mmCIF file of C-alpha atoms in Angstrom:
data_model
loop_
_atom_site.group_PDB
_atom_site.id
_atom_site.type_symbol
_atom_site.label_atom_id
_atom_site.label_comp_id
_atom_site.label_asym_id
_atom_site.label_seq_id
_atom_site.Cartn_x
_atom_site.Cartn_y
_atom_site.Cartn_z
ATOM 1 C CA LYS A 864 -138.045 -100.396 -90.871
ATOM 2 C CA GLY A 865 -140.316 -97.514 -91.783
ATOM 3 C CA ASP A 866 -141.735 -96.993 -88.284
ATOM 4 C CA PRO A 867 -141.327 -93.445 -86.921
ATOM 5 C CA LEU A 868 -139.025 -93.370 -83.899
ATOM 6 C CA GLU A 869 -139.889 -91.667 -80.617
ATOM 7 C CA SER A 870 -136.396 -90.136 -80.519
ATOM 8 C CA PRO A 871 -135.182 -90.195 -84.126
ATOM 9 C CA PRO A 872 -131.424 -90.031 -84.810
ATOM 10 C CA ASP A 873 -129.803 -87.194 -86.718
ATOM 11 C CA ILE A 874 -131.793 -87.024 -89.968
ATOM 12 C CA TRP A 875 -128.562 -86.478 -91.907
ATOM 13 C CA SER A 876 -126.840 -89.543 -90.475
ATOM 14 C CA ARG A 877 -126.175 -91.690 -93.544
ATOM 15 C CA LYS A 878 -124.314 -94.845 -94.484
ATOM 16 C CA LEU A 879 -123.235 -95.694 -98.015
ATOM 17 C CA TRP A 880 -122.924 -99.221 -99.359
ATOM 18 C CA MET A 881 -121.501 -100.509 -102.629
ATOM 19 C CA VAL A 882 -122.551 -103.535 -104.674
ATOM 20 C CA ASP A 883 -119.597 -105.002 -106.587
ATOM 21 C CA PHE A 884 -120.991 -107.337 -109.252
ATOM 22 C CA LEU A 885 -117.518 -108.503 -110.315
ATOM 23 C CA LYS A 886 -116.667 -109.696 -106.797
ATOM 24 C CA ASP A 887 -120.266 -110.613 -105.937
ATOM 25 C CA GLU A 888 -120.137 -108.716 -102.668
ATOM 26 C CA VAL A 889 -121.855 -105.891 -100.820
ATOM 27 C CA ARG A 890 -119.759 -103.713 -98.553
ATOM 28 C CA GLU A 891 -120.079 -100.517 -96.568
ATOM 29 C CA LEU A 892 -117.940 -97.546 -97.551
ATOM 30 C CA LYS A 893 -116.309 -96.437 -94.309
ATOM 31 C CA ASN A 894 -115.884 -92.878 -93.065
ATOM 32 C CA TRP A 895 -118.799 -91.592 -95.132
ATOM 33 C CA ASP A 896 -119.148 -87.906 -94.362
ATOM 34 C CA SER A 897 -121.544 -86.476 -96.940
ATOM 35 C CA ARG A 898 -124.731 -84.799 -95.743
ATOM 36 C CA GLY A 899 -127.461 -86.044 -98.043
ATOM 37 C CA GLU A 900 -126.721 -84.835 -101.572
ATOM 38 C CA PHE A 901 -126.827 -87.854 -103.874
ATOM 39 C CA PRO A 902 -123.321 -88.756 -105.136
ATOM 40 C CA PHE A 903 -122.195 -89.266 -108.749
ATOM 41 C CA VAL A 904 -120.697 -92.617 -109.763
ATOM 42 C CA ASP A 905 -118.333 -92.808 -112.743
ATOM 43 C CA THR A 906 -118.723 -96.495 -113.623
ATOM 44 C CA LYS A 907 -116.034 -96.395 -116.319
ATOM 45 C CA ALA A 908 -113.317 -95.027 -114.054
ATOM 46 C CA ASP A 909 -114.811 -96.534 -110.860
ATOM 47 C CA LYS A 910 -114.816 -93.174 -109.080
ATOM 48 C CA LEU A 911 -117.360 -91.765 -106.640
ATOM 49 C CA TYR A 912 -117.809 -87.969 -106.540
ATOM 50 C CA TYR A 913 -119.695 -86.272 -103.705
ATOM 51 C CA ILE A 914 -120.305 -83.044 -101.805
ATOM 52 C CA GLY A 915 -118.358 -82.777 -98.553
ATOM 53 C CA ALA A 916 -119.884 -82.545 -95.087
ATOM 54 C CA ASP A 917 -119.250 -78.791 -95.037
ATOM 55 C CA LYS A 918 -121.433 -78.451 -98.185
ATOM 56 C CA MET A 919 -118.698 -76.268 -99.679
ATOM 57 C CA SER A 920 -116.310 -78.805 -101.199
ATOM 58 C CA LEU A 921 -116.171 -81.612 -103.784
ATOM 59 C CA TRP A 922 -114.564 -84.963 -102.994
ATOM 60 C CA VAL A 923 -113.767 -88.185 -104.859
ATOM 61 C CA ARG A 924 -113.136 -91.807 -103.877
ATOM 62 C CA ASP A 925 -111.401 -94.482 -105.933
ATOM 63 C CA LEU A 926 -113.751 -97.461 -105.617
ATOM 64 C CA ARG A 927 -111.115 -99.956 -106.753
ATOM 65 C CA GLU A 928 -107.970 -98.772 -104.999
ATOM 66 C CA ASN A 929 -109.203 -97.231 -101.744
ATOM 67 C CA PRO A 930 -113.007 -96.902 -101.455
ATOM 68 C CA ASP A 931 -112.884 -95.908 -97.774
ATOM 69 C CA ALA A 932 -110.787 -92.753 -98.248
ATOM 70 C CA GLY A 933 -111.965 -89.485 -99.759
ATOM 71 C CA VAL A 934 -109.738 -86.984 -101.554
ATOM 72 C CA LYS A 935 -110.754 -83.330 -101.726
ATOM 73 C CA LEU A 936 -110.824 -82.006 -105.288
ATOM 74 C CA CYS A 937 -111.704 -78.395 -104.525
ATOM 75 C CA SER A 938 -113.310 -75.983 -102.104
ATOM 76 C CA PHE A 939 -116.064 -73.786 -103.498
ATOM 77 C CA ASP A 940 -115.455 -70.081 -103.932
ATOM 78 C CA ARG A 941 -117.090 -68.579 -100.867
ATOM 79 C CA SER A 942 -118.357 -65.584 -102.829
ATOM 80 C CA LEU A 943 -121.443 -67.655 -103.648
ATOM 81 C CA LEU A 944 -122.463 -67.250 -99.975
ATOM 82 C CA GLU A 945 -122.676 -63.467 -100.222
ATOM 83 C CA GLY A 946 -125.834 -62.323 -98.441
ATOM 84 C CA ALA A 947 -126.595 -65.841 -97.191
ATOM 85 C CA THR A 948 -126.672 -67.104 -93.636
ATOM 86 C CA GLU A 949 -127.142 -70.820 -94.319
ATOM 87 C CA VAL A 950 -126.724 -73.422 -97.084
ATOM 88 C CA ASP A 951 -129.781 -75.667 -97.292
ATOM 89 C CA ARG A 952 -128.305 -77.971 -99.908
ATOM 90 C CA MET A 953 -125.650 -77.816 -102.594
ATOM 91 C CA CYS A 954 -127.331 -80.174 -105.054
ATOM 92 C CA THR A 955 -130.155 -82.713 -105.265
ATOM 93 C CA HIS A 956 -128.143 -85.353 -107.077
ATOM 94 C CA LEU A 957 -124.674 -84.613 -108.401
ATOM 95 C CA THR A 958 -124.006 -84.828 -112.160
ATOM 96 C CA MET A 959 -120.780 -84.070 -114.021
ATOM 97 C CA SER A 960 -119.442 -83.327 -117.483
ATOM 98 C CA PRO A 961 -117.794 -86.178 -119.459
ATOM 99 C CA ASP A 962 -114.299 -84.871 -118.657
ATOM 100 C CA ARG A 963 -115.244 -84.460 -114.961
ATOM 101 C CA THR A 964 -114.107 -80.829 -114.893
ATOM 102 C CA ARG A 965 -117.640 -79.486 -114.312
ATOM 103 C CA ALA A 966 -120.391 -80.367 -111.873
ATOM 104 C CA PHE A 967 -123.975 -79.119 -111.918
ATOM 105 C CA LEU A 968 -125.191 -77.536 -108.678
ATOM 106 C CA ASP A 969 -128.819 -76.713 -107.873
ATOM 107 C CA TYR A 970 -128.171 -75.091 -104.537
ATOM 108 C CA SER A 971 -130.446 -73.406 -102.036
ATOM 109 C CA LEU A 972 -129.419 -70.581 -99.697
ATOM 110 C CA ARG A 973 -131.142 -68.854 -96.794
ATOM 111 C CA GLY A 974 -130.499 -65.155 -96.350
ATOM 112 C CA THR A 975 -131.370 -62.496 -93.825
ATOM 113 C CA ALA A 976 -134.814 -62.279 -95.486
ATOM 114 C CA PRO A 977 -137.249 -65.125 -94.822
ATOM 115 C CA GLU A 978 -137.249 -66.148 -98.493
ATOM 116 C CA ARG A 979 -134.802 -68.735 -99.776
ATOM 117 C CA ARG A 980 -132.668 -68.214 -102.869
ATOM 118 C CA TYR A 981 -132.487 -70.993 -105.448
ATOM 119 C CA HIS A 982 -129.551 -71.204 -107.854
ATOM 120 C CA ASP A 983 -128.748 -73.481 -110.796
ATOM 121 C CA GLY A 984 -125.320 -73.479 -112.403
ATOM 122 C CA VAL A 985 -121.944 -75.151 -112.761
ATOM 123 C CA LEU A 986 -118.894 -75.697 -110.598
ATOM 124 C CA ASP A 987 -115.451 -75.517 -112.234
ATOM 125 C CA VAL A 988 -113.705 -78.374 -110.437
ATOM 126 C CA ARG A 989 -110.260 -76.959 -111.297
ATOM 127 C CA THR A 990 -110.826 -73.582 -109.625
ATOM 128 C CA GLY A 991 -113.792 -74.004 -107.274
ATOM 129 C CA LYS A 992 -115.651 -71.171 -108.999
ATOM 130 C CA VAL A 993 -119.446 -71.526 -109.245
ATOM 131 C CA THR A 994 -121.228 -69.784 -112.139
ATOM 132 C CA ASP A 995 -124.990 -69.331 -111.907
ATOM 133 C CA TRP A 996 -127.059 -70.013 -115.021
ATOM 134 C CA ALA A 997 -130.391 -69.336 -113.310
ATOM 135 C CA VAL A 998 -131.540 -67.784 -110.023
ATOM 136 C CA THR A 999 -135.177 -68.325 -109.113
ATOM 137 C CA ALA A 1000 -137.625 -67.197 -106.470
ATOM 138 C CA PHE A 1001 -139.388 -70.553 -106.753
ATOM 139 C CA CYS A 1002 -138.032 -73.836 -105.438
ATOM 140 C CA SER A 1003 -135.770 -75.323 -108.117
ATOM 141 C CA ASN A 1004 -134.170 -78.735 -107.679
ATOM 142 C CA HIS A 1005 -133.535 -82.098 -109.409
ATOM 143 C CA GLY A 1006 -130.848 -80.407 -111.497
ATOM 144 C CA SER A 1007 -128.568 -82.241 -113.936
ATOM 145 C CA LEU A 1008 -125.947 -81.578 -116.597
ATOM 146 C CA ASN A 1009 -126.348 -82.874 -120.148
ATOM 147 C CA SER A 1010 -123.908 -85.745 -120.700
ATOM 148 C CA ALA A 1011 -123.065 -84.639 -124.261
ATOM 149 C CA ASN A 1012 -123.284 -80.863 -123.924
ATOM 150 C CA PRO A 1013 -121.673 -79.400 -120.773
ATOM 151 C CA ASP A 1014 -123.254 -76.034 -121.595
ATOM 152 C CA LEU A 1015 -126.794 -77.354 -121.102
ATOM 153 C CA GLY A 1016 -128.475 -78.024 -117.776
ATOM 154 C CA LEU A 1017 -131.870 -79.123 -116.543
ATOM 155 C CA TYR A 1018 -133.788 -78.261 -113.391
ATOM 156 C CA ALA A 1019 -137.277 -78.627 -111.969
ATOM 157 C CA TYR A 1020 -139.769 -76.084 -110.680
ATOM 158 C CA GLU A 1021 -140.801 -78.067 -107.603
ATOM 159 C CA GLY A 1022 -144.443 -78.406 -106.626
ATOM 160 C CA CYS A 1023 -144.565 -75.591 -104.088
ATOM 161 C CA TRP A 1024 -146.430 -73.559 -106.703
ATOM 162 C CA ASP A 1025 -149.436 -75.893 -106.294
ATOM 163 C CA ARG A 1026 -152.311 -74.865 -104.049
ATOM 164 C CA ARG A 1027 -153.700 -77.899 -102.257
ATOM 165 C CA ILE A 1028 -157.259 -77.524 -101.033
ATOM 166 C CA VAL A 1029 -158.846 -79.986 -98.590
ATOM 167 C CA GLY A 1030 -162.621 -80.183 -98.913
ATOM 168 C CA ALA A 1031 -165.201 -80.967 -96.222
ATOM 169 C CA ASP A 1032 -165.220 -84.578 -97.425
ATOM 170 C CA GLY A 1033 -161.464 -84.842 -96.865
ATOM 171 C CA LYS A 1034 -160.628 -85.013 -100.553
ATOM 172 C CA VAL A 1035 -157.578 -83.064 -101.713
ATOM 173 C CA THR A 1036 -157.635 -81.116 -104.956
ATOM 174 C CA THR A 1037 -154.683 -79.314 -106.486
ATOM 175 C CA LYS A 1038 -155.220 -76.009 -108.261
ATOM 176 C CA TRP A 1039 -152.586 -74.187 -110.237
ATOM 177 C CA ARG A 1040 -151.843 -70.567 -109.606
ATOM 178 C CA PRO A 1041 -153.549 -68.277 -112.142
ATOM 179 C CA GLU A 1042 -150.323 -67.479 -113.968
ATOM 180 C CA CYS A 1043 -149.724 -71.160 -114.762
ATOM 181 C CA ASP A 1044 -151.553 -71.833 -118.031
ATOM 182 C CA VAL A 1045 -149.188 -74.755 -118.587
ATOM 183 C CA PHE A 1046 -147.510 -77.070 -116.117
ATOM 184 C CA PRO A 1047 -144.217 -75.231 -115.439
ATOM 185 C CA ARG A 1048 -142.107 -78.087 -114.071
ATOM 186 C CA VAL A 1049 -139.322 -78.665 -116.640
ATOM 187 C CA TRP A 1050 -136.669 -76.010 -117.319
ATOM 188 C CA LEU A 1051 -133.506 -75.967 -119.443
ATOM 189 C CA CYS A 1052 -130.637 -73.614 -118.639
ATOM 190 C CA SER A 1053 -127.318 -72.564 -120.151
ATOM 191 C CA PRO A 1054 -124.792 -69.725 -119.818
ATOM 192 C CA SER A 1055 -127.237 -67.558 -121.800
ATOM 193 C CA GLY A 1056 -130.192 -68.101 -119.445
ATOM 194 C CA SER A 1057 -133.083 -70.494 -118.951
ATOM 195 C CA ARG A 1058 -136.361 -71.442 -120.634
ATOM 196 C CA MET A 1059 -139.363 -73.568 -119.731
ATOM 197 C CA VAL A 1060 -140.208 -76.742 -121.653
ATOM 198 C CA VAL A 1061 -143.936 -76.573 -122.390
ATOM 199 C CA PRO A 1062 -145.478 -80.073 -122.184
ATOM 200 C CA LYS A 1063 -147.565 -80.355 -125.356
ATOM 201 C CA ILE A 1064 -148.957 -83.902 -125.205
ATOM 202 C CA TRP A 1065 -150.038 -84.064 -121.567
ATOM 203 C CA ASN A 1066 -150.175 -80.902 -119.467
ATOM 204 C CA ARG A 1067 -148.424 -82.319 -116.437
ATOM 205 C CA ALA A 1068 -144.787 -83.205 -115.817
ATOM 206 C CA THR A 1069 -142.511 -84.437 -113.056
ATOM 207 C CA HIS A 1070 -139.165 -86.198 -112.449
ATOM 208 C CA GLU A 1071 -137.380 -85.127 -115.606
ATOM 209 C CA ASN A 1072 -134.043 -86.327 -116.954
ATOM 210 C CA PHE A 1073 -131.673 -86.244 -119.929
ATOM 211 C CA SER A 1074 -131.150 -89.362 -122.021
ATOM 212 C CA ASP A 1075 -127.660 -90.846 -121.757
ATOM 213 C CA ASP A 1076 -126.741 -89.720 -125.280
ATOM 214 C CA GLY A 1077 -127.787 -86.157 -124.418
ATOM 215 C CA LYS A 1078 -130.271 -85.939 -127.315
ATOM 216 C CA LEU A 1079 -133.530 -86.114 -125.354
ATOM 217 C CA VAL A 1080 -135.087 -84.636 -122.258
ATOM 218 C CA TYR A 1081 -137.896 -86.788 -120.889
ATOM 219 C CA TRP A 1082 -140.386 -86.551 -118.049
ATOM 220 C CA CYS A 1083 -143.235 -88.363 -116.321
ATOM 221 C CA CYS A 1084 -146.758 -87.257 -117.266
ATOM 222 C CA CYS A 1085 -148.183 -88.491 -113.989
ATOM 223 C CA PRO A 1086 -150.475 -89.898 -113.120
ATOM 224 C CA ASP A 1087 -151.854 -91.285 -116.395
ATOM 225 C CA GLY A 1088 -150.076 -89.668 -119.351
ATOM 226 C CA GLY A 1089 -147.164 -92.085 -119.673
ATOM 227 C CA ILE A 1090 -143.622 -90.858 -120.366
ATOM 228 C CA CYS A 1091 -142.982 -88.027 -122.820
ATOM 229 C CA ALA A 1092 -139.706 -86.946 -124.391
ATOM 230 C CA MET A 1093 -138.510 -83.961 -126.397
ATOM 231 C CA ASP A 1094 -135.804 -84.046 -129.065
ATOM 232 C CA LEU A 1095 -133.423 -81.258 -128.023
ATOM 233 C CA GLU A 1096 -132.422 -80.543 -131.629
ATOM 234 C CA THR A 1097 -135.863 -80.419 -133.271
ATOM 235 C CA GLY A 1098 -138.124 -79.673 -130.290
ATOM 236 C CA ARG A 1099 -140.435 -82.524 -131.303
ATOM 237 C CA GLN A 1100 -142.279 -84.148 -128.400
ATOM 238 C CA ARG A 1101 -143.583 -87.702 -128.341
ATOM 239 C CA ARG A 1102 -144.839 -90.271 -125.870
ATOM 240 C CA ILE A 1103 -142.286 -93.067 -125.361
ATOM 241 C CA CYS A 1104 -144.072 -95.226 -122.763
ATOM 242 C CA PRO A 1105 -147.767 -95.669 -121.895
ATOM 243 C CA TYR A 1106 -147.516 -96.782 -118.256
ATOM 244 C CA SER A 1107 -148.902 -94.629 -115.440
ATOM 245 C CA ASN A 1108 -145.983 -93.470 -113.356
ATOM 246 C CA ASN A 1109 -144.307 -91.318 -110.746
ATOM 247 C CA HIS A 1110 -140.668 -91.853 -111.756
ATOM 248 C CA ALA A 1111 -139.088 -93.113 -114.979
ATOM 249 C CA TYR A 1112 -135.663 -94.026 -116.331
ATOM 250 C CA LEU A 1113 -134.619 -94.503 -119.944
ATOM 251 C CA SER A 1114 -131.944 -97.087 -120.768
ATOM 252 C CA ALA A 1115 -128.605 -95.931 -122.169
ATOM 253 C CA ASN A 1116 -129.491 -97.401 -125.566
ATOM 254 C CA ASN A 1117 -132.893 -95.607 -125.517
ATOM 255 C CA ARG A 1118 -134.707 -98.902 -126.259
ATOM 256 C CA TRP A 1119 -136.285 -99.576 -122.845
ATOM 257 C CA VAL A 1120 -138.056 -97.629 -120.116
ATOM 258 C CA VAL A 1121 -138.663 -98.520 -116.477
ATOM 259 C CA VAL A 1122 -141.288 -96.745 -114.389
ATOM 260 C CA ASP A 1123 -142.709 -96.862 -110.882
ATOM 261 C CA ARG A 1124 -146.166 -95.913 -109.662
ATOM 262 C CA GLY A 1125 -147.269 -95.205 -106.115
ATOM 263 C CA HIS A 1126 -150.751 -96.131 -104.928
ATOM 264 C CA ASN A 1127 -152.418 -93.611 -102.593
ATOM 265 C CA GLU A 1128 -150.732 -90.447 -101.320
ATOM 266 C CA PHE A 1129 -148.618 -91.091 -98.222
ATOM 267 C CA ARG A 1130 -145.027 -91.891 -97.325
ATOM 268 C CA GLY A 1131 -144.581 -95.647 -97.236
ATOM 269 C CA ARG A 1132 -147.419 -96.426 -99.679
ATOM 270 C CA PRO A 1133 -147.575 -99.495 -101.956
ATOM 271 C CA TRP A 1134 -145.584 -99.344 -105.211
ATOM 272 C CA SER A 1135 -145.611 -100.985 -108.650
ATOM 273 C CA VAL A 1136 -142.687 -101.165 -111.090
ATOM 274 C CA ALA A 1137 -143.019 -101.873 -114.832
ATOM 275 C CA PHE A 1138 -140.664 -102.376 -117.799
ATOM 276 C CA TRP A 1139 -141.516 -101.140 -121.302
ATOM 277 C CA ASN A 1140 -139.850 -102.349 -124.508
ATOM 278 C CA ARG A 1141 -139.977 -99.521 -127.066
ATOM 279 C CA GLU A 1142 -138.963 -101.844 -129.917
ATOM 280 C CA THR A 1143 -141.780 -104.375 -129.478
ATOM 281 C CA PHE A 1144 -144.412 -102.070 -127.895
ATOM 282 C CA ARG A 1145 -144.798 -104.543 -125.047
ATOM 283 C CA GLY A 1146 -144.375 -104.268 -121.318
ATOM 284 C CA VAL A 1147 -144.232 -106.414 -118.201
ATOM 285 C CA TYR A 1148 -144.483 -105.719 -114.475
ATOM 286 C CA VAL A 1149 -141.349 -106.300 -112.421
ATOM 287 C CA HIS A 1150 -143.385 -105.792 -109.229
ATOM 288 C CA THR A 1151 -147.153 -105.720 -109.620
ATOM 289 C CA LYS A 1152 -147.680 -104.194 -106.172
ATOM 290 C CA ARG A 1153 -145.285 -104.057 -103.261
ATOM 291 C CA PRO A 1154 -146.957 -103.735 -99.841
ATOM 292 C CA ALA A 1155 -147.088 -100.548 -97.804
ATOM 293 C CA ILE A 1156 -144.572 -100.099 -94.970
ATOM 294 C CA ALA A 1157 -146.640 -97.438 -93.193
ATOM 295 C CA THR A 1158 -150.149 -96.023 -92.936
ATOM 296 C CA PRO A 1159 -151.617 -92.607 -93.845
ATOM 297 C CA SER A 1160 -151.927 -91.721 -90.163
ATOM 298 C CA ARG A 1161 -148.434 -92.970 -89.266
ATOM 299 C CA GLN A 1162 -146.265 -92.261 -92.265
ATOM 300 C CA SER A 1163 -142.707 -93.412 -92.863
ATOM 301 C CA ARG A 1164 -139.716 -91.202 -92.101
ATOM 302 C CA LEU A 1165 -137.896 -92.797 -95.024
ATOM 303 C CA HIS A 1166 -138.115 -91.792 -98.697
ATOM 304 C CA PRO A 1167 -139.466 -95.156 -99.806
ATOM 305 C CA ASP A 1168 -140.148 -94.494 -103.504
ATOM 306 C CA ALA A 1169 -138.940 -97.309 -105.780
ATOM 307 C CA HIS A 1170 -136.789 -95.050 -108.055
ATOM 308 C CA PRO A 1171 -135.955 -97.839 -110.560
ATOM 309 C CA GLN A 1172 -133.051 -97.286 -112.936
ATOM 310 C CA PHE A 1173 -130.788 -99.089 -115.363
ATOM 311 C CA VAL A 1174 -127.182 -99.673 -114.248
ATOM 312 C CA CYS A 1175 -124.011 -101.448 -115.363
ATOM 313 C CA GLY A 1176 -124.433 -100.798 -119.082
ATOM 314 C CA ASP A 1177 -128.153 -101.665 -119.012
ATOM 315 C CA ARG A 1178 -127.454 -105.138 -117.586
ATOM 316 C CA TYR A 1179 -129.553 -104.668 -114.456
ATOM 317 C CA LEU A 1180 -132.423 -102.742 -112.976
ATOM 318 C CA VAL A 1181 -132.003 -101.597 -109.389
ATOM 319 C CA MET A 1182 -134.752 -100.264 -107.151
ATOM 320 C CA THR A 1183 -135.946 -100.201 -103.574
ATOM 321 C CA ALA A 1184 -138.918 -102.419 -102.757
ATOM 322 C CA ASN A 1185 -141.073 -102.775 -99.645
ATOM 323 C CA ASP A 1186 -141.664 -106.222 -98.178
ATOM 324 C CA ASP A 1187 -144.339 -107.819 -95.979
ATOM 325 C CA GLU A 1188 -142.286 -107.146 -92.825
ATOM 326 C CA ARG A 1189 -142.393 -103.390 -93.573
ATOM 327 C CA ARG A 1190 -138.732 -103.210 -94.501
ATOM 328 C CA MET A 1191 -137.154 -101.636 -97.572
ATOM 329 C CA ASN A 1192 -134.905 -103.819 -99.708
ATOM 330 C CA LEU A 1193 -132.585 -103.104 -102.618
ATOM 331 C CA CYS A 1194 -133.687 -105.287 -105.528
ATOM 332 C CA VAL A 1195 -131.621 -106.185 -108.590
ATOM 333 C CA THR A 1196 -133.302 -107.524 -111.735
ATOM 334 C CA PRO A 1197 -131.420 -108.767 -114.843
ATOM 335 C CA VAL A 1198 -132.663 -106.771 -117.839
ATOM 336 C CA GLU A 1199 -132.160 -109.677 -120.255
ATOM 337 C CA GLN A 1200 -135.079 -111.621 -118.803
ATOM 338 C CA LEU A 1201 -137.370 -108.587 -119.153
ATOM 339 C CA VAL A 1202 -136.326 -108.091 -122.771
ATOM 340 C CA ARG A 1203 -137.004 -111.780 -123.429
ATOM 341 C CA ARG A 1204 -140.419 -111.577 -121.746
ATOM 342 C CA THR A 1205 -141.383 -108.631 -123.960
ATOM 343 C CA THR A 1206 -139.951 -110.108 -127.171
ATOM 344 C CA ASP A 1207 -140.810 -113.833 -127.162
ATOM 345 C CA ALA A 1208 -144.227 -114.187 -128.797
ATOM 346 C CA ALA A 1209 -145.078 -117.129 -126.547
ATOM 347 C CA THR A 1210 -144.682 -115.210 -123.288
ATOM 348 C CA ALA A 1211 -144.913 -111.525 -124.126
ATOM 349 C CA PRO A 1212 -148.128 -109.583 -123.478
ATOM 350 C CA LYS A 1213 -149.971 -108.423 -126.562
ATOM 351 C CA PRO A 1214 -148.543 -105.275 -128.164
ATOM 352 C CA LYS A 1215 -150.196 -102.044 -127.049
ATOM 353 C CA SER A 1216 -151.635 -99.765 -129.697
ATOM 354 C CA ILE A 1217 -150.803 -96.282 -128.434
ATOM 355 C CA PRO A 1218 -149.759 -93.002 -130.066
ATOM 356 C CA LEU A 1219 -145.987 -93.022 -129.544
#
């Protein structure tokens, strides 16, 4: 449940479970020893890649042959720790090149100075060498590697550049620092350096990602600007989904979008999840509004955002969803029924007329 505990356990104590749709079973992966970085799943080879408990090694598990045993692929070159006293994290969520010889790392180090150092770059799995593509004074995270171009990465300028001001009436307003004429969230990087993606349609961006084919970078224009995407070849930007959102995920075929939207600003708040069909310009709610599992004065210790995404070749949507007993569940929704609901003239909502 989402209730805070009087004596909480180790915050990094994690368990990992696997859903096997072929066997119709859910099972725990034993001996899980990663420390919080989100693993990478190769669904074609049925391999699970992850950062080791020491935060300085990369491991793999064969989900078919022996899912409970990890095999070390490499240890990271310790020269990356020069001048550092502590590793905060080695990546937000692990991504890898198509040949699995590179991994993108957005790692954070603490040094003898009070400031942290934020690095974005690639790990050579064969040698353990880490090459930085960007080093920032600001908090960079949510990094990923382009699935088609292993020399292109993506990272986020996290919201610590906001200034939140609480008024006498209790209302919170967010002001940008003077140097931020545009919302500086989305950044691309490569061996030659990095550059900011300027959001042209809606001057706000969060929770960015590459499309599966590597041709687009897209982001949420929260709270009310929909989902925008930029063609990496032409630089053209366009809106691809009208729904208000906090997180979004584009299907592998680029035809559908799923988004979530939180209501109110606290951990454990209510959530909605919606599906958008780009071919028919119609959408449908998967969850109109899931109940809160906490209150503003007693917030959840979990990270209970829905984070919907397409899996298994776009066959299913998976997401977390709160229930009336204040628990979090993993929900699986067949995509076919959502496509049918947004295609069949008898059941589909009326098409939306929006500038896409």
